[in-house]
Short mmCIF file of C-alpha atoms in Angstrom, two decimals:
data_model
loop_
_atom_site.label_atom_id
_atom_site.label_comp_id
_atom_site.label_asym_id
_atom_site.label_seq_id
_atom_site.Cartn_x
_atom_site.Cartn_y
_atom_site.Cartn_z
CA UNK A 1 101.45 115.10 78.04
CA UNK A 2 99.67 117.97 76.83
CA UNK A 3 99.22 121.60 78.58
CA UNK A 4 96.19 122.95 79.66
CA UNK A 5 95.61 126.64 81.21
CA UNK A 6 92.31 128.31 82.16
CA UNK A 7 91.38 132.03 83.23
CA UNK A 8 88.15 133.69 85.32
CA UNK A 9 87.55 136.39 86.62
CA UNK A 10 84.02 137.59 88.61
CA UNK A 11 84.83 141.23 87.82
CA UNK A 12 84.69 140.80 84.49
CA UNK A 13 88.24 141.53 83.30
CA UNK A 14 89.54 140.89 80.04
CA UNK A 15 91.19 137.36 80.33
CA UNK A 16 92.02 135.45 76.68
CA UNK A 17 95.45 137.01 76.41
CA UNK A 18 96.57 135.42 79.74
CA UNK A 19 94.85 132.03 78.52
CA UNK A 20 97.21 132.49 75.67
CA UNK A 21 100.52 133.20 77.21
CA UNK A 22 99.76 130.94 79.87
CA UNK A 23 99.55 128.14 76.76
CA UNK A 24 103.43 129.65 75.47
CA UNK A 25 104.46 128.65 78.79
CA UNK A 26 102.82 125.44 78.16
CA UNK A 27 104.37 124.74 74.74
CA UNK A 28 107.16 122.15 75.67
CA UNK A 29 103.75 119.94 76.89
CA UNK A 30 102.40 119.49 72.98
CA UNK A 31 103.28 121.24 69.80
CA UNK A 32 100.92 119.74 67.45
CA UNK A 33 98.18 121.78 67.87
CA UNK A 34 96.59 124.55 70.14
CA UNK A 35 93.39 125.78 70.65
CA UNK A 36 91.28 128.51 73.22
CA UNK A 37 87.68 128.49 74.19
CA UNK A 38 85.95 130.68 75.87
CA UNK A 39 82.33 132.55 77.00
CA UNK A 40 81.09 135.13 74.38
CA UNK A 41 78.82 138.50 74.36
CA UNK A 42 76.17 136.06 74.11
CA UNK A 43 77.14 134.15 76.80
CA UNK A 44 77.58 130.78 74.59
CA UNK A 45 80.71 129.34 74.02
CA UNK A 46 82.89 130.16 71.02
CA UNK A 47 86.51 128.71 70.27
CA UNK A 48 89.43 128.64 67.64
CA UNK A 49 91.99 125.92 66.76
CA UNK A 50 95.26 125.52 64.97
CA UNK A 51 97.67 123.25 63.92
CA UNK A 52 101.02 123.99 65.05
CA UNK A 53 103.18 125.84 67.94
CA UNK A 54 100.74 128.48 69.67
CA UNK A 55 102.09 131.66 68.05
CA UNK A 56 101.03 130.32 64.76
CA UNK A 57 97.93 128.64 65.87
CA UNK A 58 96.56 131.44 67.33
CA UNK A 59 96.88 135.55 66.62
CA UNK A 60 97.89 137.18 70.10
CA UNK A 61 96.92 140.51 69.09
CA UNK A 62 93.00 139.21 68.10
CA UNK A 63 92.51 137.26 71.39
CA UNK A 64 93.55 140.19 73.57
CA UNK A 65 90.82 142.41 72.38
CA UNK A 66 88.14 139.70 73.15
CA UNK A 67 85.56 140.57 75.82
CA UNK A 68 85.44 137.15 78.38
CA UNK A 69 85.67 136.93 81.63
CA UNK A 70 86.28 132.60 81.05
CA UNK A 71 88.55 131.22 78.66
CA UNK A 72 90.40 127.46 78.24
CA UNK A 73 93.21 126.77 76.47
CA UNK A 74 95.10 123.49 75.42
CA UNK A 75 98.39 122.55 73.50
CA UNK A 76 97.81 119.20 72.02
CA UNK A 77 100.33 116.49 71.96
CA UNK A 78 98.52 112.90 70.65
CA UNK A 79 98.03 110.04 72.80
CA UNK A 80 94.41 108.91 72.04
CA UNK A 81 93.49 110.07 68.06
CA UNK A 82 95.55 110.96 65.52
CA UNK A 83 96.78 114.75 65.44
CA UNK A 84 94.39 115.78 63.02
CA UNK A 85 92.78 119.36 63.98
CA UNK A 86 89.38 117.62 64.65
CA UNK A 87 91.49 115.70 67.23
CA UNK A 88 92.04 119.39 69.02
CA UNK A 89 91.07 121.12 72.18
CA UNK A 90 89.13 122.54 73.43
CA UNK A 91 86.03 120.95 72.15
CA UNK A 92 82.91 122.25 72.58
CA UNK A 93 79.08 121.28 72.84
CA UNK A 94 75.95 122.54 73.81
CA UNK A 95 73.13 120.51 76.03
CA UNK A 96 69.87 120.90 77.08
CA UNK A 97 71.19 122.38 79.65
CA UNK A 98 74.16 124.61 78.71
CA UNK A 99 76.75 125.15 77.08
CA UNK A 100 80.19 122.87 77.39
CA UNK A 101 83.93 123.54 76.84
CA UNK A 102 86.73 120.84 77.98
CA UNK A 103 90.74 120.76 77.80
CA UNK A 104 92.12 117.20 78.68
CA UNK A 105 95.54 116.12 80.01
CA UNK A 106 95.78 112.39 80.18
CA UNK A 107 94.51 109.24 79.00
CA UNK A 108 91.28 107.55 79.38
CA UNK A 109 91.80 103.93 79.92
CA UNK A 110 88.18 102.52 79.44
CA UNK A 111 87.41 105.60 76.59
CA UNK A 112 86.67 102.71 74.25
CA UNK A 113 84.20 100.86 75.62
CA UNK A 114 82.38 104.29 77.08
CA UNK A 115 81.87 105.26 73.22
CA UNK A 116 80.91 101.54 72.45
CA UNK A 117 78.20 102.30 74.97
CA UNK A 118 76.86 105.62 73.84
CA UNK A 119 77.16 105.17 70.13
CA UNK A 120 74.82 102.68 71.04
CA UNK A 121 72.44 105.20 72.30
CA UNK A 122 72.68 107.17 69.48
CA UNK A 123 75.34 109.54 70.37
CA UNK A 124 77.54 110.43 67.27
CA UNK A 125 81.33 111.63 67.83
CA UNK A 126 83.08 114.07 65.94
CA UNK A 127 86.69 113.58 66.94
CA UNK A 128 89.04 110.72 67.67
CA UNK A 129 90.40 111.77 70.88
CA UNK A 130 88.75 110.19 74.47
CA UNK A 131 88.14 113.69 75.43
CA UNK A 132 84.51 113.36 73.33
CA UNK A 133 83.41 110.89 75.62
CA UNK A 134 83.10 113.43 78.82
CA UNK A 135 80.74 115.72 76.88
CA UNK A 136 78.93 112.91 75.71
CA UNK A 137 78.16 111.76 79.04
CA UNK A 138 76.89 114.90 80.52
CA UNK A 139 74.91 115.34 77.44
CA UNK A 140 73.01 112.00 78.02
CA UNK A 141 72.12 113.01 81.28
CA UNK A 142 69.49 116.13 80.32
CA UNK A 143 67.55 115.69 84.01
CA UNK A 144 70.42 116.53 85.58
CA UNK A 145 72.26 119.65 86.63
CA UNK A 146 75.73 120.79 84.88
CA UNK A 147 77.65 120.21 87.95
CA UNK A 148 75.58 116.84 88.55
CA UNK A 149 76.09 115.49 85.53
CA UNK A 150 79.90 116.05 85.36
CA UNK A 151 80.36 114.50 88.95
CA UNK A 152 78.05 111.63 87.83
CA UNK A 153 80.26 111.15 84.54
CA UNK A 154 83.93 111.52 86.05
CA UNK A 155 82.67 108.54 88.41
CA UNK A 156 82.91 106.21 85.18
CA UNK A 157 86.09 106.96 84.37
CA UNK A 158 89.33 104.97 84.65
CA UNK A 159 92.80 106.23 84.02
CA UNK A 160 94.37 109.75 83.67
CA UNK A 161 92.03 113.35 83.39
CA UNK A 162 93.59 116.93 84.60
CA UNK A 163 90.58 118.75 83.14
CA UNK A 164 89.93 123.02 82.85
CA UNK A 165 85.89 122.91 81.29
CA UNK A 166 84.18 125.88 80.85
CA UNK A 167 80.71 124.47 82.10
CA UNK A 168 78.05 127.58 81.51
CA UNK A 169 79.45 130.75 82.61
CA UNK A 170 82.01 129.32 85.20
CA UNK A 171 85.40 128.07 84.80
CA UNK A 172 85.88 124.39 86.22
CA UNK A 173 89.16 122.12 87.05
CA UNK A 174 89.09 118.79 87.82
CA UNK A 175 91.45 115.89 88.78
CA UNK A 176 91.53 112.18 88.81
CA UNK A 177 91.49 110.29 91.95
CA UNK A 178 94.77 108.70 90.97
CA UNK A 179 96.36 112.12 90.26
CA UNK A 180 98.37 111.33 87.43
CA UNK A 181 98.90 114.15 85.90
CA UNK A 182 99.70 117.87 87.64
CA UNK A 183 97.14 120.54 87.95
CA UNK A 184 97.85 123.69 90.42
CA UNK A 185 95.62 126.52 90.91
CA UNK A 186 96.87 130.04 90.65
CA UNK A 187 95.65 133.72 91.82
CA UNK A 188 96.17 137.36 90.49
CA UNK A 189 94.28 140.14 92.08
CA UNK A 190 90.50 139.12 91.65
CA UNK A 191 91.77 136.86 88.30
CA UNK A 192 91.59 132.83 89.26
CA UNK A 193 93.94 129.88 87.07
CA UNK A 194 94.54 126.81 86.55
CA UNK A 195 97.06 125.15 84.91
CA UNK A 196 99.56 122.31 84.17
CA UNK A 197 102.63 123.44 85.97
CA UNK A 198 103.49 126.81 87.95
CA UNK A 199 105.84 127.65 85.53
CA UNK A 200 102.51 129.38 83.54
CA UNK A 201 101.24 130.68 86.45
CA UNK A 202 104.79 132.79 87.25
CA UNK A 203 104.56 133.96 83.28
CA UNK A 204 100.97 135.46 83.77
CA UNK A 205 101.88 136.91 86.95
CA UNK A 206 100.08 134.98 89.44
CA UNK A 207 100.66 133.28 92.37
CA UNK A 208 100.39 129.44 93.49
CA UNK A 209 97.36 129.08 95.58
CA UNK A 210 97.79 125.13 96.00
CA UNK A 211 97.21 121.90 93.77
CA UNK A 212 94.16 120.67 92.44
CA UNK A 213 93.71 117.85 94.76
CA UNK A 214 93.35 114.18 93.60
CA UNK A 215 89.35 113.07 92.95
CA UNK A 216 88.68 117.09 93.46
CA UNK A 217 86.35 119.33 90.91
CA UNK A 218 87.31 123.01 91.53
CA UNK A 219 84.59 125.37 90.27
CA UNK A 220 85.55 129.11 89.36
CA UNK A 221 82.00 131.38 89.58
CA UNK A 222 80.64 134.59 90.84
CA UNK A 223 80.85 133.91 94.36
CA UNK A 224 84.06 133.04 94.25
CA UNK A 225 86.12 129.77 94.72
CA UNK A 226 84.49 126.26 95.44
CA UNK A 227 84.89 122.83 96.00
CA UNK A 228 83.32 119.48 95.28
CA UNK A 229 84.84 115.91 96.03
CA UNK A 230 84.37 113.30 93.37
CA UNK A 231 83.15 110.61 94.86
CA UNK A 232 85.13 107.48 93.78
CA UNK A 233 87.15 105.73 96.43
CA UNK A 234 90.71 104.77 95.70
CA UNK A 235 93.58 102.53 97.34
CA UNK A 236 96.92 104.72 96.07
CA UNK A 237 97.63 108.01 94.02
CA UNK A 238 99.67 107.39 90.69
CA UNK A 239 101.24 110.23 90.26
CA UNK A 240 103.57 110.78 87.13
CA UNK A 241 107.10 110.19 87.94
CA UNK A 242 108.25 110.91 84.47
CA UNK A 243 106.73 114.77 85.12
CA UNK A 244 109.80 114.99 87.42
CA UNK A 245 112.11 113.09 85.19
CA UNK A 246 111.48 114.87 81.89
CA UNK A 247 108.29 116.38 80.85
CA UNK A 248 107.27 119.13 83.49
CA UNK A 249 109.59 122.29 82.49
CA UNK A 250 112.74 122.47 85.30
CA UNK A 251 111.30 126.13 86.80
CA UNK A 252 107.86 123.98 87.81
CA UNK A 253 106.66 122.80 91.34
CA UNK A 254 104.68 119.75 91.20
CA UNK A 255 103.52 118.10 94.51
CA UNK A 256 106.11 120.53 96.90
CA UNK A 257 109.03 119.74 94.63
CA UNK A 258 111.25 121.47 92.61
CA UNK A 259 111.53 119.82 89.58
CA UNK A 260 114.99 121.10 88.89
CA UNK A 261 116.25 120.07 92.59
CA UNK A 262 114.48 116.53 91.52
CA UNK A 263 116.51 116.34 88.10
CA UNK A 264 119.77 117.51 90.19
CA UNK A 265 118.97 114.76 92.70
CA UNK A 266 118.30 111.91 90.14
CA UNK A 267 122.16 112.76 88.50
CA UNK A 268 123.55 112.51 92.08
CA UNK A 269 122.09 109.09 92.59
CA UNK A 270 123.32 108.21 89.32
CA UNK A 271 127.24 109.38 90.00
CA UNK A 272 126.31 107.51 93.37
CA UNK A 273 125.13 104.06 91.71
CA UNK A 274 126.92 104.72 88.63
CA UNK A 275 130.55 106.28 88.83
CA UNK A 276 133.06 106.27 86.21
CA UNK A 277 136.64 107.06 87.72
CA UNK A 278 138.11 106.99 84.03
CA UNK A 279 135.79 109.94 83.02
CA UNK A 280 137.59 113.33 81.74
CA UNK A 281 134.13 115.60 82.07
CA UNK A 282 130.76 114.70 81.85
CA UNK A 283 127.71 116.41 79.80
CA UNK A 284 124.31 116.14 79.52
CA UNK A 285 122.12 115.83 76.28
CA UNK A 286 120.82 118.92 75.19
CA UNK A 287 118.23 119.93 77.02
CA UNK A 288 116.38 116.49 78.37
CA UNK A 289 120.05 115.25 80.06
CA UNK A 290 121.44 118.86 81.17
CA UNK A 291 120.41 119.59 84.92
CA UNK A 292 121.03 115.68 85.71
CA UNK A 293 124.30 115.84 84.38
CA UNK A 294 124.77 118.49 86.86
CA UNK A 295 123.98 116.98 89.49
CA UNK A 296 126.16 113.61 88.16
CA UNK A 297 129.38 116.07 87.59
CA UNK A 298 128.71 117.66 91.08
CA UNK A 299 128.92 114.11 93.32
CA UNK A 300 131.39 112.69 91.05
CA UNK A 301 133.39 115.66 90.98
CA UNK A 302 133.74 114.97 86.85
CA UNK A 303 134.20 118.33 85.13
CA UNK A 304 131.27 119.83 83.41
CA UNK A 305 131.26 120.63 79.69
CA UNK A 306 128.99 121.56 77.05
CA UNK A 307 129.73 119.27 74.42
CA UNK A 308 126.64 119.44 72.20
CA UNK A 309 125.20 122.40 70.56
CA UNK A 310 121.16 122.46 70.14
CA UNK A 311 119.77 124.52 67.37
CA UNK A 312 117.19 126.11 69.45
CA UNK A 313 114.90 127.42 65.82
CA UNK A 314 115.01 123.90 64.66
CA UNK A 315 111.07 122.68 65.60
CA UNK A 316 109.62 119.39 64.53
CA UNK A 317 108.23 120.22 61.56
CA UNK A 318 111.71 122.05 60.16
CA UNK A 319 111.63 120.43 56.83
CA UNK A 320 110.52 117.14 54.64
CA UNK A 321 112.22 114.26 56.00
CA UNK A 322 114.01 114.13 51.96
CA UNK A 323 117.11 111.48 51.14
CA UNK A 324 119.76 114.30 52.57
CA UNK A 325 118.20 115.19 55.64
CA UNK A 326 117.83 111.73 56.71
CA UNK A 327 121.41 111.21 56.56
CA UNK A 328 121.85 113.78 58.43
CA UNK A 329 119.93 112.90 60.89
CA UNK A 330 120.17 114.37 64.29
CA UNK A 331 122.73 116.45 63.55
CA UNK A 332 120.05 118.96 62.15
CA UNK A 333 119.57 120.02 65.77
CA UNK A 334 122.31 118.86 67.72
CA UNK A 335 126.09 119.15 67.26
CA UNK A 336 128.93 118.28 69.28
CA UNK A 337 131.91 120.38 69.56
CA UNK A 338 135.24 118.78 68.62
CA UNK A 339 137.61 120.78 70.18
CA UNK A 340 135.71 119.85 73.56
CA UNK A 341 135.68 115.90 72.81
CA UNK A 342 138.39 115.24 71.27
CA UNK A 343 140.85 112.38 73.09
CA UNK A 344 138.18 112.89 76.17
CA UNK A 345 136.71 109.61 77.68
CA UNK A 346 133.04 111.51 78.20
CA UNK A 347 130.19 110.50 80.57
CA UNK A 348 126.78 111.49 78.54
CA UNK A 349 124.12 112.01 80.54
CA UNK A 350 120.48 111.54 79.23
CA UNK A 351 116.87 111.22 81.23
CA UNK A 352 115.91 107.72 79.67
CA UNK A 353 116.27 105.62 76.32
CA UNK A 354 113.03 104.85 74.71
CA UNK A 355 113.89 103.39 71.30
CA UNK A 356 117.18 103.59 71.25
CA UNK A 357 118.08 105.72 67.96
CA UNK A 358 118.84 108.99 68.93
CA UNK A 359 121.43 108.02 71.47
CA UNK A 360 123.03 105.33 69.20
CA UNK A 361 123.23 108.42 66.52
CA UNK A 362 124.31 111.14 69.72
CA UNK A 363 127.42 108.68 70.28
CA UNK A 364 128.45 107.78 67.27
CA UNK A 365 128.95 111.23 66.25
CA UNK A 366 130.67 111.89 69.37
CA UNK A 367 133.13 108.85 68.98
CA UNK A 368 133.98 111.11 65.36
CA UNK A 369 134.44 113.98 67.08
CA UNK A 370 137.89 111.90 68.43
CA UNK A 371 136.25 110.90 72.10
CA UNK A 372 138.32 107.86 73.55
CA UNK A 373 135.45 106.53 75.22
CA UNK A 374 131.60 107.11 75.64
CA UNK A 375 129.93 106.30 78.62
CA UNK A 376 126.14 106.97 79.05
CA UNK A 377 124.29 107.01 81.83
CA UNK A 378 120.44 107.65 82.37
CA UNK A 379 118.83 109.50 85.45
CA UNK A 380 115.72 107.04 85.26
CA UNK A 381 115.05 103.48 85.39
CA UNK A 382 115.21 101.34 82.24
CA UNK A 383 111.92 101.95 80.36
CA UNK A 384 110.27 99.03 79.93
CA UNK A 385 106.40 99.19 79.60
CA UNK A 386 104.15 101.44 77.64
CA UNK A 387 102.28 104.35 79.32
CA UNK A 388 98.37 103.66 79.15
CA UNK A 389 97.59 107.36 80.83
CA UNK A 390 98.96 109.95 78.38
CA UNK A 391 101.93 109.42 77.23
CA UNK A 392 102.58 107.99 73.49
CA UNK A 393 105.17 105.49 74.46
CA UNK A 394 105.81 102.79 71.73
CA UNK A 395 104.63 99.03 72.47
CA UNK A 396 106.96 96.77 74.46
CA UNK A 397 108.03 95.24 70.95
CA UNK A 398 109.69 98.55 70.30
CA UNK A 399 111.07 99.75 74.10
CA UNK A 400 115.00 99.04 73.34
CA UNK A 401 115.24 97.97 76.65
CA UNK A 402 112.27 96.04 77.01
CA UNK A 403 114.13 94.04 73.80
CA UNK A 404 117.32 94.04 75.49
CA UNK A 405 119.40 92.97 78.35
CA UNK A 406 121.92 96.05 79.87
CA UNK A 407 125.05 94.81 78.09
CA UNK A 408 122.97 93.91 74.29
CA UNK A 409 121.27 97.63 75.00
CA UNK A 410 124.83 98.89 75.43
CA UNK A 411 126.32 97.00 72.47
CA UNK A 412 123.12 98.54 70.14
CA UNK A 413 123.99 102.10 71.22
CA UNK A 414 127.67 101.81 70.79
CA UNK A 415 128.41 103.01 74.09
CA UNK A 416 131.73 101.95 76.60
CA UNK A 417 129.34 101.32 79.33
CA UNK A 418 125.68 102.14 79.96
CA UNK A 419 124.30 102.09 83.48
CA UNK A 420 120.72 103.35 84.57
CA UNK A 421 119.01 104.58 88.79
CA UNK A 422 116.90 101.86 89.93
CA UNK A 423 113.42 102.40 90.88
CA UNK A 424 114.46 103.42 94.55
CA UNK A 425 116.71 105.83 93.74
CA UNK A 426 113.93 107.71 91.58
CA UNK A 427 111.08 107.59 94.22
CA UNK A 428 114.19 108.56 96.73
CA UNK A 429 114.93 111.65 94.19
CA UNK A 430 111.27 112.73 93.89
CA UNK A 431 110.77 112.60 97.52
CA UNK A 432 107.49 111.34 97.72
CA UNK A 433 105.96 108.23 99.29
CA UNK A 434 106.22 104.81 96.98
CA UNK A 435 102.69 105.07 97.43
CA UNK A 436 102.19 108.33 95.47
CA UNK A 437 104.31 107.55 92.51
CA UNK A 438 103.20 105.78 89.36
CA UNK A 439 106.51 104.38 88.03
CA UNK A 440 104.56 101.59 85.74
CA UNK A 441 106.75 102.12 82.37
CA UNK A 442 109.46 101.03 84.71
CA UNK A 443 107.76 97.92 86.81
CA UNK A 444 104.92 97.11 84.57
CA UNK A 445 102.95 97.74 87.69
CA UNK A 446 99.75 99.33 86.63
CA UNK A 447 96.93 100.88 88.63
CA UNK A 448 94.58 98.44 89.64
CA UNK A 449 90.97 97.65 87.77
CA UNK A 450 89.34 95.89 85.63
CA UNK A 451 89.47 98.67 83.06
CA UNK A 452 93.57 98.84 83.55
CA UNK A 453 95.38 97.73 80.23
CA UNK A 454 98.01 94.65 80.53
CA UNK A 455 101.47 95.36 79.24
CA UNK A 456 101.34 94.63 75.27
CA UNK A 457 103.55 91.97 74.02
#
């Protein structure tokens, strides 16, 4: 996951604020930490990092009254480190050549054996994210210029990168050649973005120029917009089908599609493959279940009810996990409504079951609520591989249904019946070619490369 948002503008207008707001938008992509970055009066690079949600890692007020014409920004959500705030972006550097900001969505798959290679020529890292390893690569290349020496380094990487750098004075994107994760380019007067999802873009303002382009660096100067192709050939893009599924925010556009019309889609294949005659109403799980569960009530023509109740000022880090709030367990942010359940047979709707424990918890409080029956079903394919390009999915020890056959899964979760989409009906939902989709927690099907990971046992 995480979010990443960029601002420049060659008139010189006041842009930090925007960088910041543009991160709010951002904030469902990470909530560990959040930093900005950004050219100085000096014309050097200065930054600031905090733990936390955005509003209280960084002061609003402060950052609009900064002079910069070309600021990052990044909400952090762990994959690769631990989510300590020397793990945060942006990080910075300085060169022999210039000075160096970068913001990283994604995963580098052959990270480790890059930083084998240049602590071996010295190089010393500060942080224990795979993000380090770009600067360090442009750094040991001092005979080159900026733009040369990114180029040359994004041609040794494997795996995921949507990147927003502040390389000198200029703002730069880049994308993989895989395209795994989203990165769209955006336009306000004379002011130039980029960012994670549109939904940013709309907050600041601006409108959707197009989509960073797989294996494209995008470079943001005085003359204006400009393009460079990164020159690494590959057979198939891998873009991120669990964007559409769950992690992109449901007012985004990724790749020409709605991601709310994709989530509507995905619960009308599921009423489709999935139907359940004895329902009374269906509802979704608050909020990763809701707009398929729409879609599943529409085809099925099930009645749709809000049956849970999400404590929207609960955030992750409400309180100590103590004795009593364990036992309470989910119920600290979600509650179902008895007078809405109760002697209902109910079809809950949910986007995917990683481990298992919050929907064996969701229905068992639902059966004591008085609900005849519970029947779940999920708008994605059963997940049964780890992600290797930026997502912190557990090992395959620890996927429920990599553990479990349908019926044991269903028997673990206490549910009447569990039924998933297949793989078809997803790509059919998403509306992209096969070709174009990366669906490898699903089919174990990973890109293909040396440097790729196998599926851990």
């Amino acid at each position: 996951m995480c979010g990443i948002f960029g601002a420049y503008s060659p008139m010189g207008k006041k842009v930090l604020e925007d960088v910041y707001l543009g991160l709010y938008a951002l904030q469902h992509r990470g909530q560990e930490a959040a930093g900005v970055a950004w050219v100085n009066s000096q014309g050097r690079i200065s930054s600031i990092k905090g733990a936390g949600l955005v509003h209280l890692a960084l002061n609003q007020a402060e950052l609009a009254a900064v002079e910069t014409s070309c600021a990052i920004g990044h909400v952090r959500y762990s994959t690769a480190g631990g989510s300590e705030l020397a793990n945060a972006q942006p990080l910075t550097a300085s060169t022999s050549k210039t000075s160096l900001a970068v913001a990283h969505n994604g995963n580098l798959t052959n990270a480790g054996g890059i930083k084998l290679f240049l602590e071996n020529r010295g190089a010393i890292f500060h942080s224990a994210t795979d993000t380090e390893v770009i600067l360090h690569l442009m750094a040991h290349q001092p005979h080159k210029e900026s733009l040369d020496a990114l180029l040359d380094s994004l041609t040794r990487l494997r795996g995921a990168y949507s990147l927003a750098m502040v390389v000198g004075q200029d703002l730069v994107a880049a994308r993989d050649p895989w395209g795994f994760r989203p990165l769209v380019i955006g336009q306000r007067d004379d002011v130039f973005y980029v960012s994670s999802e549109t939904c940013a873009l709309n907050l600041v303002g601006a409108s959707v120029v197009r989509e960073v382009q797989p294996g494209e660096v995008v470079i943001f100067g005085r003359k204006g917009m400009d393009s460079i192709p990164i020159p690494v050939e590959v057979k198939r893009r891998y873009g991120c089908a669990f964007e559409f599924v769950y992690f992109a925010r449901p007012d985004s556009v990724i790749s020409g599609r709605s991601v709310y019309e994709v989530r509507k889609e995905l619960g009308r294949k599921l009423a489709d493959r999935a139907p359940c005659p004895e329902a009374h109403l269906a509802t979704g799980m608050p909020d990763s279940g809701t707009i398929a569960a729409l879609g599943y009530a529409e085809k099925s023509a099930t009645p749709y009810e809000q049956t849970v109740v999400r404590n929207r000022y609960v955030g992750r880090t409400f309180i100590e996990p103590t004795q009593r709030v364990r036992e309470l367990g989910v119920r600290i942010k979600l509650n179902p409504i008895t007078e809405v359940l109760s002697g209902k047979n109910v079809v809950v709707v949910d986007d995917s079951i990683v481990r298992g424990t919050t929907c064996q918890r969701m229905i068992s409080m639902i059966k004591a609520c008085g609900a005849n029956q519970v029947h779940v079903r999920i708008s994605s394919p059963p997940v049964r591989f780890p992600c290797y390009y930026g997502i912190d999915t557990p090992t395959r020890v620890e996927l429920a249904a990599a553990r479990m056959n349908l019926r044991q899964l269903e028997r673990e979760v206490g549910a009447d019946s569990l039924s998933y989409i297949t793989e078809e009906d997803l790509i059919e939902a998403i509306g992209l070619p096969c070709g174009e989709v990366c669906t490898a927690c699903f089919s174990g099907q990973y890109m293909e490369g040396g440097e790729d990971h196998e599926p851990e046992l």
